[in-house]
Amino acid sequence: MKPTIIVHACLLLCISFISSSCNNNAAENTAGTDAAPQMNGYQLVWADEFDGNSIDTTSWNFEKGGHGWGNHEQEYYHAANASVSNGNLVITGKKENIDSSHYTSARMTTKGKQEFLYGKIEARIKIPVAQGFWPAFWMLGSNIDSVGWPVSGEIDIMEHINTDSLLFGTPHWDSAGHVMHGDTLAYTPSEYHVYAIEWDSTAIRWYLDGKQYHELNITNNAGHTEAFHKPFYILLNFALGGDWPGQQIDDTKLPAKMYIDYVRVYKKA
């Protein structure tokens, strides 16, 4: 090969490498991960890796409406604000009017389709951060329609509000009145993290990126925690405004996206 051809070939290879490297870096924050790995002592029983082109409605429901959801939230939830892209489920919060609501977002559940009693439940998520933002990954007791909340129980695996640098992990139940016993952990919320619980007949343990930061004893229904010995279903949502984050929303940060790389559920082998 002539020297000039070699030089041109080398230049093309360098340009191709740099371009590929830049594209990889640009996609790094939202690219999906590989399929679920095997985990010692656990067996994978259900997962959604969000690798297709659409949301799997055999596993997920879309909740719809703008009635505040018990927290005076300001968004209207509907399916149009959820999509699958680049190996992620993407929930988008927007400033737009539907009915009497001035914001839209999405809220998804596995109710009646994928419900679980005990196990390791985890998701890899990147959340948006701004005043009035309230993304969450959580669970509710499957019997909520018959017994109501909080008797049904609630397990908040991940909640974050506003621009705080705190992760909230909280169980809710009824012990002659609403009881909650959560904990917080300082972290960088705008990056991808793996949020998880390990739940068995003795305890619920909360984890961030594999490190435990909270535990609730439920052995023999300690503290009237019988709600946590029944099946639960999974929820993912991105609320805008509400009693907890407050009603001021930073519209300059909208539209905003919550990325969910995967949701996985393991049972002890």
PDB file of C-alpha atoms in Angstrom:
ATOM      1  CA  MET A   1       0.000   0.000   0.000  1.00  0.00           C
ATOM      2  CA  LYS A   2       1.330   3.476  -0.876  1.00  0.00           C
ATOM      3  CA  PRO A   3       2.336   5.782   2.051  1.00  0.00           C
ATOM      4  CA  THR A   4      -0.386   8.334   1.218  1.00  0.00           C
ATOM      5  CA  ILE A   5      -3.029   5.616   1.304  1.00  0.00           C
ATOM      6  CA  ILE A   6      -1.685   4.376   4.641  1.00  0.00           C
ATOM      7  CA  VAL A   7      -1.858   7.897   6.080  1.00  0.00           C
ATOM      8  CA  HIS A   8      -5.409   8.368   4.837  1.00  0.00           C
ATOM      9  CA  ALA A   9      -6.415   4.983   6.227  1.00  0.00           C
ATOM     10  CA  CYS A  10      -4.906   5.815   9.616  1.00  0.00           C
ATOM     11  CA  LEU A  11      -6.708   9.151   9.667  1.00  0.00           C
ATOM     12  CA  LEU A  12     -10.006   7.458   8.854  1.00  0.00           C
ATOM     13  CA  LEU A  13      -9.465   4.900  11.607  1.00  0.00           C
ATOM     14  CA  CYS A  14      -8.666   7.643  14.137  1.00  0.00           C
ATOM     15  CA  ILE A  15     -11.708   9.687  13.131  1.00  0.00           C
ATOM     16  CA  SER A  16     -13.895   6.584  13.333  1.00  0.00           C
ATOM     17  CA  PHE A  17     -12.520   5.730  16.799  1.00  0.00           C
ATOM     18  CA  ILE A  18     -13.000   9.280  18.104  1.00  0.00           C
ATOM     19  CA  SER A  19     -16.521   9.458  16.684  1.00  0.00           C
ATOM     20  CA  SER A  20     -17.406   6.097  18.206  1.00  0.00           C
ATOM     21  CA  SER A  21     -15.931   7.133  21.554  1.00  0.00           C
ATOM     22  CA  CYS A  22     -17.907  10.385  21.567  1.00  0.00           C
ATOM     23  CA  ASN A  23     -21.127   8.596  20.677  1.00  0.00           C
ATOM     24  CA  ASN A  24     -20.561   6.055  23.427  1.00  0.00           C
ATOM     25  CA  ASN A  25     -19.917   8.804  25.971  1.00  0.00           C
ATOM     26  CA  ALA A  26     -23.001  10.700  24.851  1.00  0.00           C
ATOM     27  CA  ALA A  27     -25.141   7.597  25.295  1.00  0.00           C
ATOM     28  CA  GLU A  28     -23.489   6.452  28.510  1.00  0.00           C
ATOM     29  CA  ASN A  29     -25.964   8.129  30.837  1.00  0.00           C
ATOM     30  CA  THR A  30     -29.043   6.566  29.255  1.00  0.00           C
ATOM     31  CA  ALA A  31     -27.867   3.305  27.686  1.00  0.00           C
ATOM     32  CA  GLY A  32     -29.371   0.089  29.008  1.00  0.00           C
ATOM     33  CA  THR A  33     -27.318  -2.618  30.669  1.00  0.00           C
ATOM     34  CA  ASP A  34     -27.003  -6.300  29.804  1.00  0.00           C
ATOM     35  CA  ALA A  35     -29.498  -8.982  30.770  1.00  0.00           C
ATOM     36  CA  ALA A  36     -30.004  -9.887  34.427  1.00  0.00           C
ATOM     37  CA  PRO A  37     -26.976 -11.649  35.954  1.00  0.00           C
ATOM     38  CA  GLN A  38     -27.177 -14.711  38.163  1.00  0.00           C
ATOM     39  CA  MET A  39     -27.070 -13.851  41.850  1.00  0.00           C
ATOM     40  CA  ASN A  40     -25.737 -16.182  44.534  1.00  0.00           C
ATOM     41  CA  GLY A  41     -28.540 -17.548  46.675  1.00  0.00           C
ATOM     42  CA  TYR A  42     -31.249 -16.090  44.431  1.00  0.00           C
ATOM     43  CA  GLN A  43     -33.195 -17.121  41.360  1.00  0.00           C
ATOM     44  CA  LEU A  44     -34.566 -14.566  38.891  1.00  0.00           C
ATOM     45  CA  VAL A  45     -38.359 -14.894  38.739  1.00  0.00           C
ATOM     46  CA  TRP A  46     -39.333 -11.822  36.721  1.00  0.00           C
ATOM     47  CA  ALA A  47     -37.616  -8.925  34.991  1.00  0.00           C
ATOM     48  CA  ASP A  48     -38.278  -6.191  32.496  1.00  0.00           C
ATOM     49  CA  GLU A  49     -35.087  -5.031  30.769  1.00  0.00           C
ATOM     50  CA  PHE A  50     -36.960  -2.552  28.516  1.00  0.00           C
ATOM     51  CA  ASP A  51     -34.999  -3.757  25.491  1.00  0.00           C
ATOM     52  CA  GLY A  52     -37.862  -3.694  23.002  1.00  0.00           C
ATOM     53  CA  ASN A  53     -39.665  -0.880  21.221  1.00  0.00           C
ATOM     54  CA  SER A  54     -42.757  -0.699  23.404  1.00  0.00           C
ATOM     55  CA  ILE A  55     -43.943  -1.213  26.959  1.00  0.00           C
ATOM     56  CA  ASP A  56     -44.968  -4.771  27.863  1.00  0.00           C
ATOM     57  CA  THR A  57     -48.637  -4.419  28.774  1.00  0.00           C
ATOM     58  CA  THR A  58     -48.777  -8.058  29.885  1.00  0.00           C
ATOM     59  CA  SER A  59     -46.780  -6.881  32.918  1.00  0.00           C
ATOM     60  CA  TRP A  60     -47.609  -3.169  33.224  1.00  0.00           C
ATOM     61  CA  ASN A  61     -50.751  -1.090  33.690  1.00  0.00           C
ATOM     62  CA  PHE A  62     -51.047   2.658  33.113  1.00  0.00           C
ATOM     63  CA  GLU A  63     -52.910   4.562  35.786  1.00  0.00           C
ATOM     64  CA  LYS A  64     -54.765   7.602  34.496  1.00  0.00           C
ATOM     65  CA  GLY A  65     -56.077  10.848  35.922  1.00  0.00           C
ATOM     66  CA  GLY A  66     -55.319  14.153  37.547  1.00  0.00           C
ATOM     67  CA  HIS A  67     -57.157  14.053  40.846  1.00  0.00           C
ATOM     68  CA  GLY A  68     -54.146  14.653  43.115  1.00  0.00           C
ATOM     69  CA  TRP A  69     -53.604  10.990  44.006  1.00  0.00           C
ATOM     70  CA  GLY A  70     -54.109  11.608  47.721  1.00  0.00           C
ATOM     71  CA  ASN A  71     -51.119  13.965  47.857  1.00  0.00           C
ATOM     72  CA  HIS A  72     -52.415  17.043  45.995  1.00  0.00           C
ATOM     73  CA  GLU A  73     -50.091  16.254  43.093  1.00  0.00           C
ATOM     74  CA  GLN A  74     -50.487  18.554  40.087  1.00  0.00           C
ATOM     75  CA  GLU A  75     -49.859  16.209  37.161  1.00  0.00           C
ATOM     76  CA  TYR A  76     -52.277  14.308  34.954  1.00  0.00           C
ATOM     77  CA  TYR A  77     -51.048  10.729  34.522  1.00  0.00           C
ATOM     78  CA  HIS A  78     -51.504   8.982  31.190  1.00  0.00           C
ATOM     79  CA  ALA A  79     -49.755   6.440  28.980  1.00  0.00           C
ATOM     80  CA  ALA A  80     -48.546   8.982  26.413  1.00  0.00           C
ATOM     81  CA  ASN A  81     -45.779  10.093  28.792  1.00  0.00           C
ATOM     82  CA  ALA A  82     -44.164   6.641  29.010  1.00  0.00           C
ATOM     83  CA  SER A  83     -42.031   5.076  26.296  1.00  0.00           C
ATOM     84  CA  VAL A  84     -39.146   2.677  25.720  1.00  0.00           C
ATOM     85  CA  SER A  85     -35.939   4.054  24.221  1.00  0.00           C
ATOM     86  CA  ASN A  86     -32.293   2.956  24.135  1.00  0.00           C
ATOM     87  CA  GLY A  87     -32.872   0.099  26.590  1.00  0.00           C
ATOM     88  CA  ASN A  88     -34.737   2.244  29.116  1.00  0.00           C
ATOM     89  CA  LEU A  89     -38.272   2.891  30.183  1.00  0.00           C
ATOM     90  CA  VAL A  90     -38.620   6.684  29.975  1.00  0.00           C
ATOM     91  CA  ILE A  91     -41.231   8.561  32.011  1.00  0.00           C
ATOM     92  CA  THR A  92     -41.490  12.197  30.938  1.00  0.00           C
ATOM     93  CA  GLY A  93     -42.902  15.039  32.995  1.00  0.00           C
ATOM     94  CA  LYS A  94     -44.223  17.933  30.919  1.00  0.00           C
ATOM     95  CA  LYS A  95     -45.766  21.358  31.281  1.00  0.00           C
ATOM     96  CA  GLU A  96     -49.022  20.941  29.350  1.00  0.00           C
ATOM     97  CA  ASN A  97     -52.739  21.187  30.023  1.00  0.00           C
ATOM     98  CA  ILE A  98     -55.121  18.244  30.204  1.00  0.00           C
ATOM     99  CA  ASP A  99     -58.529  18.754  31.795  1.00  0.00           C
ATOM    100  CA  SER A 100     -57.850  20.943  34.849  1.00  0.00           C
ATOM    101  CA  SER A 101     -54.211  19.823  35.217  1.00  0.00           C
ATOM    102  CA  HIS A 102     -51.306  21.942  33.975  1.00  0.00           C
ATOM    103  CA  TYR A 103     -48.722  19.152  33.988  1.00  0.00           C
ATOM    104  CA  THR A 104     -48.562  15.594  32.640  1.00  0.00           C
ATOM    105  CA  SER A 105     -46.548  12.494  33.529  1.00  0.00           C
ATOM    106  CA  ALA A 106     -46.959   8.706  33.812  1.00  0.00           C
ATOM    107  CA  ARG A 107     -47.632   6.222  36.584  1.00  0.00           C
ATOM    108  CA  MET A 108     -47.249   2.500  35.937  1.00  0.00           C
ATOM    109  CA  THR A 109     -48.041  -0.557  38.049  1.00  0.00           C
ATOM    110  CA  THR A 110     -47.809  -4.345  37.860  1.00  0.00           C
ATOM    111  CA  LYS A 111     -51.064  -4.736  39.806  1.00  0.00           C
ATOM    112  CA  GLY A 112     -52.871  -7.960  38.940  1.00  0.00           C
ATOM    113  CA  LYS A 113     -50.083  -8.989  36.549  1.00  0.00           C
ATOM    114  CA  GLN A 114     -46.824  -9.321  38.492  1.00  0.00           C
ATOM    115  CA  GLU A 115     -47.222  -9.556  42.266  1.00  0.00           C
ATOM    116  CA  PHE A 116     -44.692 -10.803  44.780  1.00  0.00           C
ATOM    117  CA  LEU A 117     -44.364 -12.050  48.349  1.00  0.00           C
ATOM    118  CA  TYR A 118     -40.754 -11.726  49.575  1.00  0.00           C
ATOM    119  CA  GLY A 119     -37.649 -11.582  47.424  1.00  0.00           C
ATOM    120  CA  LYS A 120     -35.060  -9.110  46.198  1.00  0.00           C
ATOM    121  CA  ILE A 121     -36.673  -6.332  44.195  1.00  0.00           C
ATOM    122  CA  GLU A 122     -34.391  -3.889  42.425  1.00  0.00           C
ATOM    123  CA  ALA A 123     -34.288  -1.302  39.656  1.00  0.00           C
ATOM    124  CA  ARG A 124     -31.546   0.748  38.038  1.00  0.00           C
ATOM    125  CA  ILE A 125     -32.841   4.292  37.705  1.00  0.00           C
ATOM    126  CA  LYS A 126     -31.704   7.784  36.802  1.00  0.00           C
ATOM    127  CA  ILE A 127     -34.000  10.492  38.140  1.00  0.00           C
ATOM    128  CA  PRO A 128     -34.581  14.142  37.241  1.00  0.00           C
ATOM    129  CA  VAL A 129     -33.800  16.696  39.944  1.00  0.00           C
ATOM    130  CA  ALA A 130     -35.590  20.048  40.346  1.00  0.00           C
ATOM    131  CA  GLN A 131     -37.993  21.890  42.627  1.00  0.00           C
ATOM    132  CA  GLY A 132     -41.355  20.119  42.696  1.00  0.00           C
ATOM    133  CA  PHE A 133     -40.078  16.839  41.206  1.00  0.00           C
ATOM    134  CA  TRP A 134     -41.080  13.636  43.020  1.00  0.00           C
ATOM    135  CA  PRO A 135     -39.964  10.407  41.272  1.00  0.00           C
ATOM    136  CA  ALA A 136     -40.594   7.083  43.005  1.00  0.00           C
ATOM    137  CA  PHE A 137     -40.060   3.311  42.805  1.00  0.00           C
ATOM    138  CA  TRP A 138     -42.339   1.614  45.305  1.00  0.00           C
ATOM    139  CA  MET A 139     -44.791  -1.172  46.152  1.00  0.00           C
ATOM    140  CA  LEU A 140     -48.333  -1.474  47.472  1.00  0.00           C
ATOM    141  CA  GLY A 141     -50.158  -4.397  49.051  1.00  0.00           C
ATOM    142  CA  SER A 142     -52.192  -6.278  46.463  1.00  0.00           C
ATOM    143  CA  ASN A 143     -55.221  -6.229  48.768  1.00  0.00           C
ATOM    144  CA  ILE A 144     -55.457  -2.423  48.770  1.00  0.00           C
ATOM    145  CA  ASP A 145     -58.848  -2.393  47.037  1.00  0.00           C
ATOM    146  CA  SER A 146     -60.398  -4.480  49.806  1.00  0.00           C
ATOM    147  CA  VAL A 147     -58.641  -3.150  52.922  1.00  0.00           C
ATOM    148  CA  GLY A 148     -57.564   0.347  51.879  1.00  0.00           C
ATOM    149  CA  TRP A 149     -54.363   2.248  52.611  1.00  0.00           C
ATOM    150  CA  PRO A 150     -52.313   2.098  54.840  1.00  0.00           C
ATOM    151  CA  VAL A 151     -53.706  -1.250  56.062  1.00  0.00           C
ATOM    152  CA  SER A 152     -52.519  -2.709  52.748  1.00  0.00           C
ATOM    153  CA  GLY A 153     -48.949  -1.660  53.480  1.00  0.00           C
ATOM    154  CA  GLU A 154     -46.574   0.338  51.304  1.00  0.00           C
ATOM    155  CA  ILE A 155     -42.854  -0.142  50.650  1.00  0.00           C
ATOM    156  CA  ASP A 156     -41.105   2.910  49.226  1.00  0.00           C
ATOM    157  CA  ILE A 157     -37.905   1.545  47.714  1.00  0.00           C
ATOM    158  CA  MET A 158     -36.863   4.931  46.340  1.00  0.00           C
ATOM    159  CA  GLU A 159     -38.349   8.394  46.713  1.00  0.00           C
ATOM    160  CA  HIS A 160     -36.668  11.700  46.007  1.00  0.00           C
ATOM    161  CA  ILE A 161     -37.956  15.266  46.175  1.00  0.00           C
ATOM    162  CA  ASN A 162     -36.855  18.628  44.843  1.00  0.00           C
ATOM    163  CA  THR A 163     -33.101  19.272  44.727  1.00  0.00           C
ATOM    164  CA  ASP A 164     -32.295  17.373  47.930  1.00  0.00           C
ATOM    165  CA  SER A 165     -29.298  15.041  48.032  1.00  0.00           C
ATOM    166  CA  LEU A 166     -31.214  12.528  50.154  1.00  0.00           C
ATOM    167  CA  LEU A 167     -32.641   9.141  49.224  1.00  0.00           C
ATOM    168  CA  PHE A 168     -35.774   8.146  51.150  1.00  0.00           C
ATOM    169  CA  GLY A 169     -36.646   4.488  51.819  1.00  0.00           C
ATOM    170  CA  THR A 170     -39.826   4.067  53.847  1.00  0.00           C
ATOM    171  CA  PRO A 171     -42.382   1.415  54.816  1.00  0.00           C
ATOM    172  CA  HIS A 172     -45.942   2.444  55.694  1.00  0.00           C
ATOM    173  CA  TRP A 173     -48.513   0.341  57.508  1.00  0.00           C
ATOM    174  CA  ASP A 174     -51.389   0.544  59.975  1.00  0.00           C
ATOM    175  CA  SER A 175     -50.924  -0.156  63.658  1.00  0.00           C
ATOM    176  CA  ALA A 176     -54.109   1.397  65.025  1.00  0.00           C
ATOM    177  CA  GLY A 177     -53.210   4.355  62.822  1.00  0.00           C
ATOM    178  CA  HIS A 178     -50.753   5.205  60.061  1.00  0.00           C
ATOM    179  CA  VAL A 179     -47.176   4.215  60.919  1.00  0.00           C
ATOM    180  CA  MET A 180     -44.033   4.827  58.871  1.00  0.00           C
ATOM    181  CA  HIS A 181     -40.452   4.004  59.761  1.00  0.00           C
ATOM    182  CA  GLY A 182     -38.060   5.203  57.088  1.00  0.00           C
ATOM    183  CA  ASP A 183     -34.482   6.314  56.731  1.00  0.00           C
ATOM    184  CA  THR A 184     -32.445   8.558  54.460  1.00  0.00           C
ATOM    185  CA  LEU A 185     -29.056   8.380  52.811  1.00  0.00           C
ATOM    186  CA  ALA A 186     -27.010  11.196  51.263  1.00  0.00           C
ATOM    187  CA  TYR A 187     -26.060  10.556  47.619  1.00  0.00           C
ATOM    188  CA  THR A 188     -25.915  12.059  44.114  1.00  0.00           C
ATOM    189  CA  PRO A 189     -29.472  11.544  42.851  1.00  0.00           C
ATOM    190  CA  SER A 190     -29.017  12.625  39.227  1.00  0.00           C
ATOM    191  CA  GLU A 191     -26.807   9.621  38.386  1.00  0.00           C
ATOM    192  CA  TYR A 192     -27.868   6.041  37.674  1.00  0.00           C
ATOM    193  CA  HIS A 193     -28.217   3.994  40.865  1.00  0.00           C
ATOM    194  CA  VAL A 194     -29.489   0.532  41.763  1.00  0.00           C
ATOM    195  CA  TYR A 195     -32.278   0.844  44.327  1.00  0.00           C
ATOM    196  CA  ALA A 196     -33.283  -2.398  46.039  1.00  0.00           C
ATOM    197  CA  ILE A 197     -34.928  -4.152  48.929  1.00  0.00           C
ATOM    198  CA  GLU A 198     -34.352  -7.636  50.297  1.00  0.00           C
ATOM    199  CA  TRP A 199     -37.589  -8.838  51.846  1.00  0.00           C
ATOM    200  CA  ASP A 200     -38.168 -12.063  53.741  1.00  0.00           C
ATOM    201  CA  SER A 201     -40.285 -13.294  56.645  1.00  0.00           C
ATOM    202  CA  THR A 202     -38.019 -11.610  59.185  1.00  0.00           C
ATOM    203  CA  ALA A 203     -37.144  -8.204  57.741  1.00  0.00           C
ATOM    204  CA  ILE A 204     -37.159  -5.709  54.891  1.00  0.00           C
ATOM    205  CA  ARG A 205     -33.722  -4.268  54.121  1.00  0.00           C
ATOM    206  CA  TRP A 206     -33.083  -1.234  51.899  1.00  0.00           C
ATOM    207  CA  TYR A 207     -30.022  -0.928  49.632  1.00  0.00           C
ATOM    208  CA  LEU A 208     -28.403   1.693  47.433  1.00  0.00           C
ATOM    209  CA  ASP A 209     -25.890   0.282  44.942  1.00  0.00           C
ATOM    210  CA  GLY A 210     -25.518  -2.850  47.063  1.00  0.00           C
ATOM    211  CA  LYS A 211     -24.987  -1.065  50.383  1.00  0.00           C
ATOM    212  CA  GLN A 212     -27.628  -1.516  53.098  1.00  0.00           C
ATOM    213  CA  TYR A 213     -28.856   1.650  54.811  1.00  0.00           C
ATOM    214  CA  HIS A 214     -32.146   0.697  56.506  1.00  0.00           C
ATOM    215  CA  GLU A 215     -33.963  -2.311  57.983  1.00  0.00           C
ATOM    216  CA  LEU A 216     -37.426  -3.039  59.343  1.00  0.00           C
ATOM    217  CA  ASN A 217     -38.017  -6.037  61.627  1.00  0.00           C
ATOM    218  CA  ILE A 218     -41.211  -7.865  60.635  1.00  0.00           C
ATOM    219  CA  THR A 219     -40.539 -11.148  62.477  1.00  0.00           C
ATOM    220  CA  ASN A 220     -43.781 -12.615  63.835  1.00  0.00           C
ATOM    221  CA  ASN A 221     -45.625  -9.420  62.786  1.00  0.00           C
ATOM    222  CA  ALA A 222     -43.489  -7.294  65.116  1.00  0.00           C
ATOM    223  CA  GLY A 223     -45.077  -3.879  65.537  1.00  0.00           C
ATOM    224  CA  HIS A 224     -48.248  -5.075  63.779  1.00  0.00           C
ATOM    225  CA  THR A 225     -46.401  -5.483  60.485  1.00  0.00           C
ATOM    226  CA  GLU A 226     -48.650  -8.275  59.212  1.00  0.00           C
ATOM    227  CA  ALA A 227     -49.229  -6.324  55.984  1.00  0.00           C
ATOM    228  CA  PHE A 228     -45.715  -7.262  54.895  1.00  0.00           C
ATOM    229  CA  HIS A 229     -46.463 -10.983  54.837  1.00  0.00           C
ATOM    230  CA  LYS A 230     -48.813 -10.700  51.858  1.00  0.00           C
ATOM    231  CA  PRO A 231     -48.208 -10.104  48.135  1.00  0.00           C
ATOM    232  CA  PHE A 232     -47.311  -6.642  46.807  1.00  0.00           C
ATOM    233  CA  TYR A 233     -47.127  -5.102  43.346  1.00  0.00           C
ATOM    234  CA  ILE A 234     -44.632  -2.612  41.867  1.00  0.00           C
ATOM    235  CA  LEU A 235     -45.161   1.044  40.933  1.00  0.00           C
ATOM    236  CA  LEU A 236     -43.048   3.551  39.001  1.00  0.00           C
ATOM    237  CA  ASN A 237     -44.078   7.184  38.708  1.00  0.00           C
ATOM    238  CA  PHE A 238     -42.845  10.750  38.374  1.00  0.00           C
ATOM    239  CA  ALA A 239     -45.069  13.159  40.311  1.00  0.00           C
ATOM    240  CA  LEU A 240     -45.009  16.928  39.897  1.00  0.00           C
ATOM    241  CA  GLY A 241     -45.851  18.933  42.986  1.00  0.00           C
ATOM    242  CA  GLY A 242     -47.633  17.598  46.045  1.00  0.00           C
ATOM    243  CA  ASP A 243     -47.869  17.876  49.798  1.00  0.00           C
ATOM    244  CA  TRP A 244     -44.328  16.650  50.346  1.00  0.00           C
ATOM    245  CA  PRO A 245     -42.244  18.455  47.674  1.00  0.00           C
ATOM    246  CA  GLY A 246     -44.524  21.503  47.782  1.00  0.00           C
ATOM    247  CA  GLN A 247     -46.622  23.073  45.052  1.00  0.00           C
ATOM    248  CA  GLN A 248     -43.897  25.212  43.482  1.00  0.00           C
ATOM    249  CA  ILE A 249     -42.569  23.502  40.337  1.00  0.00           C
ATOM    250  CA  ASP A 250     -39.550  24.673  38.358  1.00  0.00           C
ATOM    251  CA  ASP A 251     -41.081  24.868  34.884  1.00  0.00           C
ATOM    252  CA  THR A 252     -37.706  25.785  33.366  1.00  0.00           C
ATOM    253  CA  LYS A 253     -36.560  22.176  33.972  1.00  0.00           C
ATOM    254  CA  LEU A 254     -39.468  20.702  31.987  1.00  0.00           C
ATOM    255  CA  PRO A 255     -39.802  18.510  30.079  1.00  0.00           C
ATOM    256  CA  ALA A 256     -37.813  16.182  32.343  1.00  0.00           C
ATOM    257  CA  LYS A 257     -37.192  12.455  32.085  1.00  0.00           C
ATOM    258  CA  MET A 258     -36.926   9.574  34.545  1.00  0.00           C
ATOM    259  CA  TYR A 259     -34.933   6.660  33.087  1.00  0.00           C
ATOM    260  CA  ILE A 260     -35.485   3.083  34.283  1.00  0.00           C
ATOM    261  CA  ASP A 261     -32.885   0.689  32.880  1.00  0.00           C
ATOM    262  CA  TYR A 262     -34.485  -2.423  34.355  1.00  0.00           C
ATOM    263  CA  VAL A 263     -36.706  -3.836  37.078  1.00  0.00           C
ATOM    264  CA  ARG A 264     -35.774  -7.288  38.433  1.00  0.00           C
ATOM    265  CA  VAL A 265     -37.266  -9.595  41.026  1.00  0.00           C
ATOM    266  CA  TYR A 266     -35.359 -12.500  42.570  1.00  0.00           C
ATOM    267  CA  LYS A 267     -36.482 -15.198  44.989  1.00  0.00           C
ATOM    268  CA  LYS A 268     -34.223 -17.043  47.402  1.00  0.00           C
ATOM    269  CA  ALA A 269     -33.082 -20.276  45.782  1.00  0.00           C
TER     270      ALA A 269
END
